[in-house]
């Protein structure tokens, strides 16, 4: 059985980057929950550092990840500083992590985001201290025109699903179509708010629930 751990950057009293009505901690969570749902839909066992807005210290994330002993580990962040594009960090010491980073970069480009490249770091705790092959993703810049690529929850979920497709490919699992239509139909049929949908995204069997709700007569 394949196991993947998702680290969700920031949270609670630490919102991360904030700009243009976006809070990094919220964006990170939306991406992470979409990634989690897509991996679980394909039978992957997923650990995640948080499923709601709460304090989520990096040291605790790393501890949880190592205790979970995953096959792969992905930390989700987004950027600030006026730049443009996606980037992904690795330690440079693990070939599997580099392959995963390359796959993620490819999937992110496929949804229309440009890339600043795959970068090595000796200082980032996630890529340095996590025992499994680990990557840290910075999806887009919140404080520049780059935000247009992910300025809504639906666009943010596309990033999470892109990350999931890359992980599935790395694990040798053939991915099917993402059932976004069921989610959209369920929301429209029952008039759920975006906040409600984000909450439901954290449910382990979210995709099955959306399908059942969408098909309700």
PDB file of C-alpha atoms in Angstrom:
ATOM      1  CA  UNK A   1       0.000   0.000   0.000  1.00  0.00           C
ATOM      2  CA  UNK A   2       1.378   3.401  -0.997  1.00  0.00           C
ATOM      3  CA  UNK A   3       1.649   6.152   1.619  1.00  0.00           C
ATOM      4  CA  UNK A   4       2.077   9.885   1.026  1.00  0.00           C
ATOM      5  CA  UNK A   5       2.345  12.692   3.556  1.00  0.00           C
ATOM      6  CA  UNK A   6       1.238  16.249   2.778  1.00  0.00           C
ATOM      7  CA  UNK A   7       2.607  19.136   4.815  1.00  0.00           C
ATOM      8  CA  UNK A   8       0.358  22.202   4.786  1.00  0.00           C
ATOM      9  CA  UNK A   9       2.392  25.360   5.277  1.00  0.00           C
ATOM     10  CA  UNK A  10       1.496  27.912   7.989  1.00  0.00           C
ATOM     11  CA  UNK A  11      -1.910  28.085   9.707  1.00  0.00           C
ATOM     12  CA  UNK A  12      -3.595  29.502  12.796  1.00  0.00           C
ATOM     13  CA  UNK A  13      -1.694  32.476  14.187  1.00  0.00           C
ATOM     14  CA  UNK A  14       0.755  32.231  11.257  1.00  0.00           C
ATOM     15  CA  UNK A  15      -1.114  33.033   8.020  1.00  0.00           C
ATOM     16  CA  UNK A  16       2.043  33.184   5.909  1.00  0.00           C
ATOM     17  CA  UNK A  17       2.015  35.591   2.984  1.00  0.00           C
ATOM     18  CA  UNK A  18      -1.076  37.825   2.750  1.00  0.00           C
ATOM     19  CA  UNK A  19      -1.909  39.967  -0.275  1.00  0.00           C
ATOM     20  CA  UNK A  20      -4.797  40.894  -2.568  1.00  0.00           C
ATOM     21  CA  UNK A  21      -7.379  39.269  -0.307  1.00  0.00           C
ATOM     22  CA  UNK A  22      -5.488  35.966  -0.211  1.00  0.00           C
ATOM     23  CA  UNK A  23      -3.959  34.300   2.858  1.00  0.00           C
ATOM     24  CA  UNK A  24      -1.278  31.759   2.126  1.00  0.00           C
ATOM     25  CA  UNK A  25      -2.399  29.453   4.942  1.00  0.00           C
ATOM     26  CA  UNK A  26      -5.877  29.213   3.382  1.00  0.00           C
ATOM     27  CA  UNK A  27      -4.569  28.727  -0.154  1.00  0.00           C
ATOM     28  CA  UNK A  28      -2.138  26.052   1.023  1.00  0.00           C
ATOM     29  CA  UNK A  29      -4.980  24.170   2.713  1.00  0.00           C
ATOM     30  CA  UNK A  30      -7.253  24.307  -0.321  1.00  0.00           C
ATOM     31  CA  UNK A  31      -4.484  22.900  -2.511  1.00  0.00           C
ATOM     32  CA  UNK A  32      -3.580  20.235   0.048  1.00  0.00           C
ATOM     33  CA  UNK A  33      -7.155  18.991   0.529  1.00  0.00           C
ATOM     34  CA  UNK A  34      -7.630  18.690  -3.229  1.00  0.00           C
ATOM     35  CA  UNK A  35      -4.376  16.768  -3.471  1.00  0.00           C
ATOM     36  CA  UNK A  36      -5.404  14.501  -0.608  1.00  0.00           C
ATOM     37  CA  UNK A  37      -8.798  13.738  -2.144  1.00  0.00           C
ATOM     38  CA  UNK A  38      -7.298  12.870  -5.517  1.00  0.00           C
ATOM     39  CA  UNK A  39      -4.653  10.573  -4.024  1.00  0.00           C
ATOM     40  CA  UNK A  40      -7.209   8.775  -1.865  1.00  0.00           C
ATOM     41  CA  UNK A  41      -9.476   8.337  -4.865  1.00  0.00           C
ATOM     42  CA  UNK A  42      -6.667   6.229  -6.322  1.00  0.00           C
ATOM     43  CA  UNK A  43      -6.188   4.132  -3.193  1.00  0.00           C
ATOM     44  CA  UNK A  44      -3.216   5.980  -1.692  1.00  0.00           C
ATOM     45  CA  UNK A  45      -3.069   6.242   2.102  1.00  0.00           C
ATOM     46  CA  UNK A  46      -2.556   9.919   2.928  1.00  0.00           C
ATOM     47  CA  UNK A  47      -1.244  11.617   6.038  1.00  0.00           C
ATOM     48  CA  UNK A  48      -1.689  15.377   6.317  1.00  0.00           C
ATOM     49  CA  UNK A  49      -0.424  17.899   8.833  1.00  0.00           C
ATOM     50  CA  UNK A  50      -3.745  19.748   9.146  1.00  0.00           C
ATOM     51  CA  UNK A  51      -7.235  19.705   7.636  1.00  0.00           C
ATOM     52  CA  UNK A  52      -8.418  23.057   9.012  1.00  0.00           C
ATOM     53  CA  UNK A  53      -6.998  26.431   9.981  1.00  0.00           C
ATOM     54  CA  UNK A  54      -4.913  25.753  13.080  1.00  0.00           C
ATOM     55  CA  UNK A  55      -1.380  26.292  14.334  1.00  0.00           C
ATOM     56  CA  UNK A  56       0.870  23.967  12.372  1.00  0.00           C
ATOM     57  CA  UNK A  57       4.517  24.372  13.298  1.00  0.00           C
ATOM     58  CA  UNK A  58       7.064  23.028  10.840  1.00  0.00           C
ATOM     59  CA  UNK A  59       8.820  21.033  13.568  1.00  0.00           C
ATOM     60  CA  UNK A  60       5.547  19.221  14.299  1.00  0.00           C
ATOM     61  CA  UNK A  61       4.904  18.617  10.595  1.00  0.00           C
ATOM     62  CA  UNK A  62       8.303  16.993  10.216  1.00  0.00           C
ATOM     63  CA  UNK A  63       7.778  14.882  13.321  1.00  0.00           C
ATOM     64  CA  UNK A  64       4.352  13.716  12.105  1.00  0.00           C
ATOM     65  CA  UNK A  65       5.687  12.984   8.638  1.00  0.00           C
ATOM     66  CA  UNK A  66       8.581  10.862   9.864  1.00  0.00           C
ATOM     67  CA  UNK A  67       6.283   8.960  12.227  1.00  0.00           C
ATOM     68  CA  UNK A  68       3.931   8.259   9.308  1.00  0.00           C
ATOM     69  CA  UNK A  69       6.862   6.838   7.305  1.00  0.00           C
ATOM     70  CA  UNK A  70       5.530   7.722   3.838  1.00  0.00           C
ATOM     71  CA  UNK A  71       6.883   6.705   0.458  1.00  0.00           C
ATOM     72  CA  UNK A  72       6.868  10.372  -0.620  1.00  0.00           C
ATOM     73  CA  UNK A  73       6.376  13.704   1.149  1.00  0.00           C
ATOM     74  CA  UNK A  74       5.160  17.015  -0.300  1.00  0.00           C
ATOM     75  CA  UNK A  75       5.071  20.350   1.532  1.00  0.00           C
ATOM     76  CA  UNK A  76       2.690  22.949   0.066  1.00  0.00           C
ATOM     77  CA  UNK A  77       3.470  26.656   0.169  1.00  0.00           C
ATOM     78  CA  UNK A  78       2.887  29.739  -1.945  1.00  0.00           C
ATOM     79  CA  UNK A  79       5.076  32.732  -2.473  1.00  0.00           C
ATOM     80  CA  UNK A  80       5.466  36.486  -1.961  1.00  0.00           C
ATOM     81  CA  UNK A  81       8.018  39.069  -3.006  1.00  0.00           C
ATOM     82  CA  UNK A  82       6.635  40.287  -6.302  1.00  0.00           C
ATOM     83  CA  UNK A  83       7.899  37.434  -8.445  1.00  0.00           C
ATOM     84  CA  UNK A  84       6.264  35.160 -10.956  1.00  0.00           C
ATOM     85  CA  UNK A  85       5.938  31.397 -11.345  1.00  0.00           C
ATOM     86  CA  UNK A  86       6.145  28.049  -9.601  1.00  0.00           C
ATOM     87  CA  UNK A  87       9.262  26.619  -7.980  1.00  0.00           C
ATOM     88  CA  UNK A  88      10.034  23.415  -6.127  1.00  0.00           C
ATOM     89  CA  UNK A  89      12.786  22.703  -3.617  1.00  0.00           C
ATOM     90  CA  UNK A  90      14.671  19.475  -2.903  1.00  0.00           C
ATOM     91  CA  UNK A  91      17.724  18.641  -0.826  1.00  0.00           C
ATOM     92  CA  UNK A  92      19.656  17.501  -3.884  1.00  0.00           C
ATOM     93  CA  UNK A  93      20.664  14.267  -2.161  1.00  0.00           C
ATOM     94  CA  UNK A  94      17.771  12.042  -3.232  1.00  0.00           C
ATOM     95  CA  UNK A  95      17.177  11.025  -6.838  1.00  0.00           C
ATOM     96  CA  UNK A  96      13.570  10.016  -6.171  1.00  0.00           C
ATOM     97  CA  UNK A  97      12.834  13.488  -4.803  1.00  0.00           C
ATOM     98  CA  UNK A  98      14.331  15.034  -7.935  1.00  0.00           C
ATOM     99  CA  UNK A  99      12.207  12.799 -10.159  1.00  0.00           C
ATOM    100  CA  UNK A 100       9.106  13.780  -8.204  1.00  0.00           C
ATOM    101  CA  UNK A 101      10.012  17.468  -8.498  1.00  0.00           C
ATOM    102  CA  UNK A 102      10.388  17.075 -12.254  1.00  0.00           C
ATOM    103  CA  UNK A 103       6.990  15.388 -12.502  1.00  0.00           C
ATOM    104  CA  UNK A 104       5.333  18.091 -10.413  1.00  0.00           C
ATOM    105  CA  UNK A 105       6.912  20.824 -12.509  1.00  0.00           C
ATOM    106  CA  UNK A 106       5.598  19.159 -15.666  1.00  0.00           C
ATOM    107  CA  UNK A 107       2.041  18.915 -14.288  1.00  0.00           C
ATOM    108  CA  UNK A 108       2.070  22.516 -13.071  1.00  0.00           C
ATOM    109  CA  UNK A 109       3.175  23.731 -16.491  1.00  0.00           C
ATOM    110  CA  UNK A 110       0.309  21.714 -17.992  1.00  0.00           C
ATOM    111  CA  UNK A 111      -2.249  23.797 -16.058  1.00  0.00           C
ATOM    112  CA  UNK A 112      -0.744  26.995 -17.436  1.00  0.00           C
ATOM    113  CA  UNK A 113       1.756  28.071 -14.792  1.00  0.00           C
ATOM    114  CA  UNK A 114       5.331  28.897 -15.732  1.00  0.00           C
ATOM    115  CA  UNK A 115       8.234  27.561 -13.690  1.00  0.00           C
ATOM    116  CA  UNK A 116      11.164  29.190 -11.968  1.00  0.00           C
ATOM    117  CA  UNK A 117      12.771  25.767 -11.805  1.00  0.00           C
ATOM    118  CA  UNK A 118      13.822  22.990  -9.472  1.00  0.00           C
ATOM    119  CA  UNK A 119      16.057  24.333  -6.719  1.00  0.00           C
ATOM    120  CA  UNK A 120      18.233  22.698  -4.079  1.00  0.00           C
ATOM    121  CA  UNK A 121      18.335  23.864  -0.472  1.00  0.00           C
ATOM    122  CA  UNK A 122      20.460  22.923   2.513  1.00  0.00           C
ATOM    123  CA  UNK A 123      18.534  25.174   4.896  1.00  0.00           C
ATOM    124  CA  UNK A 124      14.859  24.299   4.450  1.00  0.00           C
ATOM    125  CA  UNK A 125      13.923  22.003   7.319  1.00  0.00           C
ATOM    126  CA  UNK A 126      11.348  20.045   5.302  1.00  0.00           C
ATOM    127  CA  UNK A 127      13.709  18.805   2.598  1.00  0.00           C
ATOM    128  CA  UNK A 128      16.593  18.438   5.049  1.00  0.00           C
ATOM    129  CA  UNK A 129      14.924  16.614   7.954  1.00  0.00           C
ATOM    130  CA  UNK A 130      12.141  14.536   6.421  1.00  0.00           C
ATOM    131  CA  UNK A 131      13.438  10.998   5.965  1.00  0.00           C
ATOM    132  CA  UNK A 132      11.313  10.132   2.931  1.00  0.00           C
ATOM    133  CA  UNK A 133      11.966  11.608  -0.535  1.00  0.00           C
ATOM    134  CA  UNK A 134      10.647  15.132   0.049  1.00  0.00           C
ATOM    135  CA  UNK A 135       9.829  18.217  -2.005  1.00  0.00           C
ATOM    136  CA  UNK A 136       8.579  21.686  -1.076  1.00  0.00           C
ATOM    137  CA  UNK A 137       6.354  23.430  -3.616  1.00  0.00           C
ATOM    138  CA  UNK A 138       5.818  27.184  -4.003  1.00  0.00           C
ATOM    139  CA  UNK A 139       2.881  27.383  -6.397  1.00  0.00           C
ATOM    140  CA  UNK A 140       2.496  31.071  -7.224  1.00  0.00           C
ATOM    141  CA  UNK A 141       3.058  34.607  -5.932  1.00  0.00           C
ATOM    142  CA  UNK A 142       0.148  36.106  -4.006  1.00  0.00           C
ATOM    143  CA  UNK A 143       1.427  39.676  -4.278  1.00  0.00           C
ATOM    144  CA  UNK A 144       1.909  40.064  -8.028  1.00  0.00           C
ATOM    145  CA  UNK A 145      -0.053  39.559 -11.227  1.00  0.00           C
ATOM    146  CA  UNK A 146       0.964  35.904 -10.908  1.00  0.00           C
ATOM    147  CA  UNK A 147      -1.970  35.509  -8.493  1.00  0.00           C
ATOM    148  CA  UNK A 148      -4.355  35.271 -11.479  1.00  0.00           C
ATOM    149  CA  UNK A 149      -3.306  31.626 -11.923  1.00  0.00           C
ATOM    150  CA  UNK A 150      -4.760  30.704  -8.503  1.00  0.00           C
ATOM    151  CA  UNK A 151      -6.936  33.524  -7.200  1.00  0.00           C
ATOM    152  CA  UNK A 152     -10.028  31.339  -6.680  1.00  0.00           C
ATOM    153  CA  UNK A 153     -10.595  28.116  -4.772  1.00  0.00           C
ATOM    154  CA  UNK A 154     -11.261  26.195  -7.991  1.00  0.00           C
ATOM    155  CA  UNK A 155      -7.952  27.347  -9.483  1.00  0.00           C
ATOM    156  CA  UNK A 156      -6.166  26.438  -6.253  1.00  0.00           C
ATOM    157  CA  UNK A 157      -7.662  22.956  -6.355  1.00  0.00           C
ATOM    158  CA  UNK A 158      -6.205  22.550  -9.848  1.00  0.00           C
ATOM    159  CA  UNK A 159      -2.751  22.961  -8.315  1.00  0.00           C
ATOM    160  CA  UNK A 160      -3.488  20.310  -5.682  1.00  0.00           C
ATOM    161  CA  UNK A 161      -4.721  17.914  -8.333  1.00  0.00           C
ATOM    162  CA  UNK A 162      -1.643  18.598 -10.472  1.00  0.00           C
ATOM    163  CA  UNK A 163       0.576  17.750  -7.500  1.00  0.00           C
ATOM    164  CA  UNK A 164      -1.449  14.564  -6.978  1.00  0.00           C
ATOM    165  CA  UNK A 165      -1.081  13.481 -10.605  1.00  0.00           C
ATOM    166  CA  UNK A 166       2.676  13.859 -10.328  1.00  0.00           C
ATOM    167  CA  UNK A 167       2.768  11.802  -7.135  1.00  0.00           C
ATOM    168  CA  UNK A 168       0.618   9.095  -8.721  1.00  0.00           C
ATOM    169  CA  UNK A 169       2.956   8.948 -11.712  1.00  0.00           C
ATOM    170  CA  UNK A 170       5.954   8.664  -9.394  1.00  0.00           C
ATOM    171  CA  UNK A 171       4.231   5.775  -7.597  1.00  0.00           C
ATOM    172  CA  UNK A 172       3.410   4.072 -10.899  1.00  0.00           C
ATOM    173  CA  UNK A 173      -0.349   4.569 -10.519  1.00  0.00           C
ATOM    174  CA  UNK A 174      -2.372   5.463 -13.606  1.00  0.00           C
ATOM    175  CA  UNK A 175      -4.594   8.430 -12.782  1.00  0.00           C
ATOM    176  CA  UNK A 176      -8.131   8.800 -14.069  1.00  0.00           C
ATOM    177  CA  UNK A 177     -10.144  11.910 -14.768  1.00  0.00           C
ATOM    178  CA  UNK A 178     -10.685  14.214 -11.816  1.00  0.00           C
ATOM    179  CA  UNK A 179     -14.405  14.226 -10.906  1.00  0.00           C
ATOM    180  CA  UNK A 180     -14.696  18.013 -10.548  1.00  0.00           C
ATOM    181  CA  UNK A 181     -18.131  17.958 -12.169  1.00  0.00           C
ATOM    182  CA  UNK A 182     -19.602  15.929  -9.281  1.00  0.00           C
ATOM    183  CA  UNK A 183     -18.288  18.476  -6.791  1.00  0.00           C
ATOM    184  CA  UNK A 184     -19.666  21.395  -8.774  1.00  0.00           C
ATOM    185  CA  UNK A 185     -23.052  19.730  -9.301  1.00  0.00           C
ATOM    186  CA  UNK A 186     -23.338  18.866  -5.612  1.00  0.00           C
ATOM    187  CA  UNK A 187     -22.559  22.461  -4.610  1.00  0.00           C
ATOM    188  CA  UNK A 188     -25.048  23.918  -7.052  1.00  0.00           C
ATOM    189  CA  UNK A 189     -27.805  21.415  -6.256  1.00  0.00           C
ATOM    190  CA  UNK A 190     -27.678  21.965  -2.498  1.00  0.00           C
ATOM    191  CA  UNK A 191     -26.541  25.590  -2.482  1.00  0.00           C
ATOM    192  CA  UNK A 192     -23.462  24.906  -0.356  1.00  0.00           C
ATOM    193  CA  UNK A 193     -21.154  27.863   0.292  1.00  0.00           C
ATOM    194  CA  UNK A 194     -17.482  27.784  -0.706  1.00  0.00           C
ATOM    195  CA  UNK A 195     -16.581  27.495   3.003  1.00  0.00           C
ATOM    196  CA  UNK A 196     -18.819  24.432   3.317  1.00  0.00           C
ATOM    197  CA  UNK A 197     -17.230  22.850   0.266  1.00  0.00           C
ATOM    198  CA  UNK A 198     -13.750  23.485   1.655  1.00  0.00           C
ATOM    199  CA  UNK A 199     -14.814  21.778   4.884  1.00  0.00           C
ATOM    200  CA  UNK A 200     -16.215  18.793   2.975  1.00  0.00           C
ATOM    201  CA  UNK A 201     -12.992  18.523   0.946  1.00  0.00           C
ATOM    202  CA  UNK A 202     -11.311  17.410   4.179  1.00  0.00           C
ATOM    203  CA  UNK A 203     -13.664  14.426   4.531  1.00  0.00           C
ATOM    204  CA  UNK A 204     -11.919  11.167   3.761  1.00  0.00           C
ATOM    205  CA  UNK A 205     -14.609  10.037   1.327  1.00  0.00           C
ATOM    206  CA  UNK A 206     -15.337  13.467  -0.154  1.00  0.00           C
ATOM    207  CA  UNK A 207     -15.386  12.359  -3.784  1.00  0.00           C
ATOM    208  CA  UNK A 208     -17.834   9.522  -3.083  1.00  0.00           C
ATOM    209  CA  UNK A 209     -20.025  11.948  -1.132  1.00  0.00           C
ATOM    210  CA  UNK A 210     -20.018  14.469  -3.983  1.00  0.00           C
ATOM    211  CA  UNK A 211     -20.999  11.796  -6.471  1.00  0.00           C
ATOM    212  CA  UNK A 212     -23.880  10.609  -4.302  1.00  0.00           C
ATOM    213  CA  UNK A 213     -25.125  14.171  -3.719  1.00  0.00           C
ATOM    214  CA  UNK A 214     -24.758  15.035  -7.401  1.00  0.00           C
ATOM    215  CA  UNK A 215     -26.797  11.977  -8.401  1.00  0.00           C
ATOM    216  CA  UNK A 216     -29.558  12.572  -5.831  1.00  0.00           C
ATOM    217  CA  UNK A 217     -32.938  12.839  -7.536  1.00  0.00           C
TER     218      UNK A 217
END
